[in-house]
Coordinates of N, CA, C and O in Angstrom, one line a residue:
X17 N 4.8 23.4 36.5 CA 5.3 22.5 35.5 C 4.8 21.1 35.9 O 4.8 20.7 37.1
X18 N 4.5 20.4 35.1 CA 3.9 18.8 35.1 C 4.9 17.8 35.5 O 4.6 16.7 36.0
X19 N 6.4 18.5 35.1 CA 6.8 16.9 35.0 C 6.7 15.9 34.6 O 6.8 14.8 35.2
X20 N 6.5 16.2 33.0 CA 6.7 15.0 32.1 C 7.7 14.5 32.0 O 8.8 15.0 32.2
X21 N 7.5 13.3 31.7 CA 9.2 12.6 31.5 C 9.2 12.0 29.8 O 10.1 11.9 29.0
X22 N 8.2 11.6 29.7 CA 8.2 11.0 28.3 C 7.0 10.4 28.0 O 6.4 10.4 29.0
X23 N 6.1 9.7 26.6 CA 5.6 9.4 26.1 C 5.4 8.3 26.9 O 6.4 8.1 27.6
X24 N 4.3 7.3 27.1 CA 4.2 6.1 28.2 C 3.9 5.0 27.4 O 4.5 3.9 27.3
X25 N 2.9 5.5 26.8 CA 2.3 4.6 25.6 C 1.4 5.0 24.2 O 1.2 6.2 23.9
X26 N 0.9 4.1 23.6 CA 0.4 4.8 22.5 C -0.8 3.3 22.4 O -0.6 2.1 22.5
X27 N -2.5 4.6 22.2 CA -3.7 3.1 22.6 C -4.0 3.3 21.0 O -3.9 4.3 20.4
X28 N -4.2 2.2 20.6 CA -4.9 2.0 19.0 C -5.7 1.0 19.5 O -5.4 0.1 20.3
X29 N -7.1 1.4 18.7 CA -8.3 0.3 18.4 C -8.5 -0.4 17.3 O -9.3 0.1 16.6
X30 N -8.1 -1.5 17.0 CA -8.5 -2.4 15.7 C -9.7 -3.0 15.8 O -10.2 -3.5 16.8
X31 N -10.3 -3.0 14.4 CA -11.4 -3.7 14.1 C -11.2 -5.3 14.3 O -12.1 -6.1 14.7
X32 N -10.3 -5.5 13.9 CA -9.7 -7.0 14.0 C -8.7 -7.2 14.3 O -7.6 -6.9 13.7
X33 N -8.9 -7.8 15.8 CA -7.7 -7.9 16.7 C -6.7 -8.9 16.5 O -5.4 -8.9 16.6
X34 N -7.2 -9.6 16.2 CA -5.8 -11.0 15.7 C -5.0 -10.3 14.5 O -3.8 -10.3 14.4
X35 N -5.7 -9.8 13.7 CA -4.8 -9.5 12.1 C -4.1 -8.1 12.6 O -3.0 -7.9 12.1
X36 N -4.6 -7.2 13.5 CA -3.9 -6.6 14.2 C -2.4 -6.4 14.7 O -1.4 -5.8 14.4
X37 N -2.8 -7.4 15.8 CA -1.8 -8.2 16.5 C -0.5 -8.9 15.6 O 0.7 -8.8 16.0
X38 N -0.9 -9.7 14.6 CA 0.5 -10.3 13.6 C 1.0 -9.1 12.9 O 2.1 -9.1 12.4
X39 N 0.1 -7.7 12.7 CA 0.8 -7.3 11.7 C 1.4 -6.5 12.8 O 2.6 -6.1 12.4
X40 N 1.2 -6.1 13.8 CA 2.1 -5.2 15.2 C 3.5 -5.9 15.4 O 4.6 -5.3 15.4
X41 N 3.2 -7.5 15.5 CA 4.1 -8.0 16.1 C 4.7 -8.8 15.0 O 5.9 -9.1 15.2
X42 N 4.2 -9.5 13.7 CA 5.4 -10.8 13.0 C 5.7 -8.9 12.0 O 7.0 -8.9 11.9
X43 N 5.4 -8.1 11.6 CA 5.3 -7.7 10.5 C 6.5 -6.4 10.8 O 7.6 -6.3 10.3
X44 N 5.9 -5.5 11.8 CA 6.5 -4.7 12.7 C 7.9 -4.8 13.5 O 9.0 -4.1 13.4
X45 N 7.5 -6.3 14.6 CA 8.3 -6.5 14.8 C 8.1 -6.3 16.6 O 9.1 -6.5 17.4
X46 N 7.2 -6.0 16.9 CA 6.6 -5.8 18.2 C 6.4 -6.9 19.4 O 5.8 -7.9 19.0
X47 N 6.7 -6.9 20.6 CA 7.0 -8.4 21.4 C 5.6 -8.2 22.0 O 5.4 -7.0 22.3
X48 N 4.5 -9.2 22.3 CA 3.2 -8.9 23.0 C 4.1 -9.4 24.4 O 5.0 -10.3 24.5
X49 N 3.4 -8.3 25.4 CA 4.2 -8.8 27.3 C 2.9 -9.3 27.4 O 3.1 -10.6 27.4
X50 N 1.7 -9.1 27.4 CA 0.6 -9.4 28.1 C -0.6 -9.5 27.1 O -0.4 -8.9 26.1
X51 N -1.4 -9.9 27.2 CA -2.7 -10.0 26.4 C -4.2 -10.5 28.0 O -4.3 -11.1 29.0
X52 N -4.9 -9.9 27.5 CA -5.9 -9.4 28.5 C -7.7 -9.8 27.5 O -7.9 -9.2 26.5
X53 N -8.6 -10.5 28.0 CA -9.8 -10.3 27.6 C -10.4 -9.8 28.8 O -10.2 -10.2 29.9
X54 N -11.3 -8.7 28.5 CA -12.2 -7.8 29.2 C -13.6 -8.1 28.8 O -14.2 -7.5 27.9
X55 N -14.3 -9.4 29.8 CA -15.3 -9.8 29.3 C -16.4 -8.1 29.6 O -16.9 -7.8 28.5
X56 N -16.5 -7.6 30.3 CA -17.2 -6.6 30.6 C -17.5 -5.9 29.4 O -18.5 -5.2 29.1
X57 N -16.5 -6.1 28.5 CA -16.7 -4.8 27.7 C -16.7 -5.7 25.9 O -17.2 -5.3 24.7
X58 N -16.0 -6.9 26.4 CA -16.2 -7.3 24.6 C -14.8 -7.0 24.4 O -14.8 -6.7 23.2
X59 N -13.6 -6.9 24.8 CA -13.0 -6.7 23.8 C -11.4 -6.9 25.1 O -11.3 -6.6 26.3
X60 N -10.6 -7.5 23.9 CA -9.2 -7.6 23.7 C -8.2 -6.7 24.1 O -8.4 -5.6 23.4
X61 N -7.0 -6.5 25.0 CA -6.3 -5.5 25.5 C -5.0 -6.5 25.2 O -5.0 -7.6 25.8
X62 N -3.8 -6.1 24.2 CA -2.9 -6.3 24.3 C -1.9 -5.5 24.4 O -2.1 -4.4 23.8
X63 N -0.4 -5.7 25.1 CA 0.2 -4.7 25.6 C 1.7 -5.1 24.8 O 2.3 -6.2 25.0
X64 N 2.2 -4.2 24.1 CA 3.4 -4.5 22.8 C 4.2 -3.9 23.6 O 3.9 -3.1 24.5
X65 N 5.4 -4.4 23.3 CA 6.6 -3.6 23.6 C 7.3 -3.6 21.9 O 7.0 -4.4 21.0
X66 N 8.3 -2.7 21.9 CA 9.3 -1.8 21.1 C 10.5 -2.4 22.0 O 10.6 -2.2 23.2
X67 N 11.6 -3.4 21.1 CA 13.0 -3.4 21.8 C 13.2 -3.3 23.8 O 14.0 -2.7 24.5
X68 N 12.2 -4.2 24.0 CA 12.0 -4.5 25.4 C 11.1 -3.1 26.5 O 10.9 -3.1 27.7
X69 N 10.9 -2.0 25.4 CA 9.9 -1.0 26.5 C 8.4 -1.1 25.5 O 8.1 -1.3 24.3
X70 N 7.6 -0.8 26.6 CA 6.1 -0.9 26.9 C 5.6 0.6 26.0 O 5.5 1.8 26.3
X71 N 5.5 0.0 24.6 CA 4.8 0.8 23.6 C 3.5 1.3 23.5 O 3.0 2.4 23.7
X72 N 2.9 -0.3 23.0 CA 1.2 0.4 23.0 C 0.7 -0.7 22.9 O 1.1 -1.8 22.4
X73 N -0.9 -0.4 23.8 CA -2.1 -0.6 23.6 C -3.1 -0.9 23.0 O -4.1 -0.1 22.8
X74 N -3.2 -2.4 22.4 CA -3.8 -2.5 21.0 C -4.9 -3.3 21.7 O -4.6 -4.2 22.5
X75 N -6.0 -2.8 21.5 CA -7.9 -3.1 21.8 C -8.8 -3.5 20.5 O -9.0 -3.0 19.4
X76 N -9.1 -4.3 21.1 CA -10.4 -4.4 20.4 C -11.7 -4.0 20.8 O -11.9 -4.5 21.9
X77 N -12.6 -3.5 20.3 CA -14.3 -3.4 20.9 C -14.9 -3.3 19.7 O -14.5 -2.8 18.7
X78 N -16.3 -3.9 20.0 CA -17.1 -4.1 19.2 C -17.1 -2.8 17.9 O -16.8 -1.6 17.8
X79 N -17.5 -3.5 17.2 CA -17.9 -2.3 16.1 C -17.5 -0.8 16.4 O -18.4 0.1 16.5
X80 N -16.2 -0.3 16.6 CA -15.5 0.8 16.6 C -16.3 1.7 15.1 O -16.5 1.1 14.1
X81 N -16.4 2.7 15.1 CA -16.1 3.8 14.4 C -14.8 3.9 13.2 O -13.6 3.8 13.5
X82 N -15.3 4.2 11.8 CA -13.9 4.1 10.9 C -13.4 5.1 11.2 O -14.3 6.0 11.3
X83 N -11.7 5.6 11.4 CA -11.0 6.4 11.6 C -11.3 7.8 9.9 O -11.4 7.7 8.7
X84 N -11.3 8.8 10.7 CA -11.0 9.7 9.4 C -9.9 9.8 9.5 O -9.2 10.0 10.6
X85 N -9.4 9.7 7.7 CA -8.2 10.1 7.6 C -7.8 10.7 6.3 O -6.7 11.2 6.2
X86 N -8.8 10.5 5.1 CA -8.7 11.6 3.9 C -9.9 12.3 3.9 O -11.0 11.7 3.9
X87 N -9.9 13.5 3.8 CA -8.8 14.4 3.8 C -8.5 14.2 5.5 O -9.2 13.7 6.4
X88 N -7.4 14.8 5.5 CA -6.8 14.9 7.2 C -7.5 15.3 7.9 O -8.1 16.4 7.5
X89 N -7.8 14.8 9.0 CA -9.1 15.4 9.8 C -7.9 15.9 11.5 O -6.8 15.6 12.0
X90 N -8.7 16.5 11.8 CA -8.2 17.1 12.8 C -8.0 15.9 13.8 O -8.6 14.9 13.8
X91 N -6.6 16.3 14.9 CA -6.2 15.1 15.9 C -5.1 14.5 15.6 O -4.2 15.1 15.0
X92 N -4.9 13.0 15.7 CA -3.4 12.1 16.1 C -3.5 12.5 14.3 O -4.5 12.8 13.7
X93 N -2.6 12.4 13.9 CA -1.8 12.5 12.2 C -1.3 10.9 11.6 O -1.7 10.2 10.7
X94 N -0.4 10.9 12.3 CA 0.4 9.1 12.2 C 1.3 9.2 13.4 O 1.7 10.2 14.1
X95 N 1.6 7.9 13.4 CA 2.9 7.2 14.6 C 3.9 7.2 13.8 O 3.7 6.8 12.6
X96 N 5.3 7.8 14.3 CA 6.2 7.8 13.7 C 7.1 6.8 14.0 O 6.9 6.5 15.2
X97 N 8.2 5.7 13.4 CA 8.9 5.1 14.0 C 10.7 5.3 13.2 O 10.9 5.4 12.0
X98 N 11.5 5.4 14.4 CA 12.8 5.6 13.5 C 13.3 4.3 13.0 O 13.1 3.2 13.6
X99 N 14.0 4.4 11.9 CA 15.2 3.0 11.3 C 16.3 3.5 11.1 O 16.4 4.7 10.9
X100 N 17.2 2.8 11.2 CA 18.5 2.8 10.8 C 18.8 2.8 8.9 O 19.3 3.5 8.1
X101 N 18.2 1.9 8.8 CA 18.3 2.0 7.1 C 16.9 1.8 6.4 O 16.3 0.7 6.3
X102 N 16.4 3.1 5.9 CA 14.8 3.1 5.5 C 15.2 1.8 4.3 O 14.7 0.6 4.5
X103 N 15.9 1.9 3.4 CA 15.6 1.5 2.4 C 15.7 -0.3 2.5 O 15.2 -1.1 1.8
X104 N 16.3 -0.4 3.6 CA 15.8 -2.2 4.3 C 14.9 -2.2 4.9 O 14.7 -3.3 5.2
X105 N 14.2 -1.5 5.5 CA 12.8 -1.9 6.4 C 11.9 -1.5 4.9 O 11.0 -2.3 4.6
X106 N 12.3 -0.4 4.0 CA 10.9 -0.8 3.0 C 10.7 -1.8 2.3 O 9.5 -2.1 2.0
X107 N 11.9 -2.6 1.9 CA 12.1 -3.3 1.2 C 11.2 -4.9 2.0 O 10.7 -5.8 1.4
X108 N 11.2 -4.7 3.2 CA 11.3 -6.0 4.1 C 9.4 -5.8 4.4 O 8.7 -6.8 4.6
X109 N 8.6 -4.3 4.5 CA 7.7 -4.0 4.3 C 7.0 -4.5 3.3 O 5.9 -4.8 3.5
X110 N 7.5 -4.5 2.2 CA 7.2 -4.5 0.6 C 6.5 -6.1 0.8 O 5.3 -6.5 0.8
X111 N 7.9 -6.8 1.0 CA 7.9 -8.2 0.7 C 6.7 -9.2 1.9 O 6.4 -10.4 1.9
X112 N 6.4 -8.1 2.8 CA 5.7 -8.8 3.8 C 3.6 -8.4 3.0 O 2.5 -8.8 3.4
X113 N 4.0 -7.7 2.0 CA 2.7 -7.4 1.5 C 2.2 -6.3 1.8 O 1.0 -6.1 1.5
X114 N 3.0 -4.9 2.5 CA 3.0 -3.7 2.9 C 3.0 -3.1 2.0 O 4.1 -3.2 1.4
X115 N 2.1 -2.3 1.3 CA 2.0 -1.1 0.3 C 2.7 -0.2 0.8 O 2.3 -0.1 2.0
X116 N 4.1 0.8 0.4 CA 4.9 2.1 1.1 C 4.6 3.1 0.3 O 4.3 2.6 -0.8
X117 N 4.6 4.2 0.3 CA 4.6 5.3 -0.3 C 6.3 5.1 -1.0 O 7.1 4.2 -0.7
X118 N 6.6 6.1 -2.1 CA 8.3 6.0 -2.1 C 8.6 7.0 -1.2 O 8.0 8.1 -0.9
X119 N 10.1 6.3 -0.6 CA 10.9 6.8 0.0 C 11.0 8.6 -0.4 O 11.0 8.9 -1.6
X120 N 11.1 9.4 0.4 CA 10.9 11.1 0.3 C 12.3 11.8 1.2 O 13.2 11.2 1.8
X121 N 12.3 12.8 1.0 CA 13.1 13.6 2.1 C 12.9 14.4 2.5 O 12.3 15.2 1.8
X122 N 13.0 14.8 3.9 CA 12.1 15.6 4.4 C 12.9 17.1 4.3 O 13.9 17.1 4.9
X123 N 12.4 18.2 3.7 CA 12.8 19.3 3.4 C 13.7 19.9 4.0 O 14.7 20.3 3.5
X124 N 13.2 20.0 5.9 CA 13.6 20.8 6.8 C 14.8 20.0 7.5 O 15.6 20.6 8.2
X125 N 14.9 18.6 7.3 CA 15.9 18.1 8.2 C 16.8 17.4 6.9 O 17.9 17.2 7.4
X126 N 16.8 17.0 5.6 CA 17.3 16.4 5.0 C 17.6 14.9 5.2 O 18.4 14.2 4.6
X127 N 16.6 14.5 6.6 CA 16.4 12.8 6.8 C 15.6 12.4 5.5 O 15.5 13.2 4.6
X128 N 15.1 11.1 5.5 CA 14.6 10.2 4.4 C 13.2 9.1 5.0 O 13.4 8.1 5.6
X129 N 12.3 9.4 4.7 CA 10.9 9.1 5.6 C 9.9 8.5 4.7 O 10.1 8.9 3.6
X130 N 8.7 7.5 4.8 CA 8.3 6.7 4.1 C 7.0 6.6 4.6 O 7.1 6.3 5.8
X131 N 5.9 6.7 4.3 CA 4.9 5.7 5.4 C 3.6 4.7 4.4 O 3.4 4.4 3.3
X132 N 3.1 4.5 5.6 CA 2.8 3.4 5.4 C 1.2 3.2 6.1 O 0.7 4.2 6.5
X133 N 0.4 1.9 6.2 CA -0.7 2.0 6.7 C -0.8 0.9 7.9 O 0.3 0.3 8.0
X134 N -1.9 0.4 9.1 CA -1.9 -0.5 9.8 C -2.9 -1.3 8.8 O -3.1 -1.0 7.6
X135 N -3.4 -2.7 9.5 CA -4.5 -3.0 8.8 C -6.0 -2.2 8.6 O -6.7 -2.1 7.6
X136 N -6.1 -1.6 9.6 CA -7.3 -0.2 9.4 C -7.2 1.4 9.1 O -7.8 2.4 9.3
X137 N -6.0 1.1 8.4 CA -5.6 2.7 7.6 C -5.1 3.1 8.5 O -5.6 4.3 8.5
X138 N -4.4 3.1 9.5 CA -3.7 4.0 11.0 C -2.2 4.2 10.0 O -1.4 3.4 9.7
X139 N -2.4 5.7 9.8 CA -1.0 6.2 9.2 C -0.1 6.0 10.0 O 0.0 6.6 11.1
X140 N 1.2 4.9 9.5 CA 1.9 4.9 10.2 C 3.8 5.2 8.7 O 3.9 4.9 7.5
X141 N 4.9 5.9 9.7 CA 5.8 6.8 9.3 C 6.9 5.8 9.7 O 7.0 5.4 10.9
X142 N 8.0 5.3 8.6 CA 8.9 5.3 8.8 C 10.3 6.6 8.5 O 10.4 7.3 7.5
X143 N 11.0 6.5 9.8 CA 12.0 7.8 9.2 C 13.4 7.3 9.7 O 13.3 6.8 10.9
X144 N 14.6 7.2 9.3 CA 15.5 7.2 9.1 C 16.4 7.9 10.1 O 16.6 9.1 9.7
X145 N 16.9 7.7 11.4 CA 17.1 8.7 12.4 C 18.6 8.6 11.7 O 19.6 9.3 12.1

């Protein structure tokens, strides 16, 4: 056995690290602990936290590769994140200029789930814990 304990972090590469970054953190809602330039390589490492723990990894590097994602291509799917009340974070989504899917229910659990996009199409899921 490995001895996993949990998820540590989660790395995303944007094409554009500043518009990135506000929409992680003014839009999301995400605290940057650290921000890092890596002259070696060209590119941007900042380090988000989620409600005071160490989430993810947002990079920049040169001219990245566009993500597939219609049709679904094999690998990561979307980031899920829970809310307490979907229909105030979509609303608050909405108004920040966030396109949402409508609100759905999910068959097998009868929760209420939504998603949405980053600025480079990174499917991202709101769900209602």
């Amino acid at each position: 056995m490995l001895g996993l304990k949990q998820v540590h972090h989660i790395a995303i590469i944007a094409t554009d690290y500043a518009r990135s970054k506000a929409f992680y953190c003014d839009i999301l809602g995400f605290t940057l602990m650290g921000e890092f330039f890596r002259e070696e390589r060209n590119s941007w490492k900042g380090d988000l936290a989620l409600n005071g723990h160490y989430t993810i990894e947002l990079f920049s590097f040169p001219e990245p590769p566009a993500r597939v994602s219609h049709p679904e291509a094999c690998g990561l799917r979307h980031l899920a994140f829970s809310v307490d009340d979907i229909d105030a974070a979509w609303q608050q989504l909405q108004q920040q200029g966030v396109m949402c899917e409508l609100v759905r229910i999910d068959p097998l659990t009868g929760k209420r789930f939504t998603f949405f996009a980053d600025p480079d199409g990174l499917p991202l899921e709101l769900y209602q814990a």
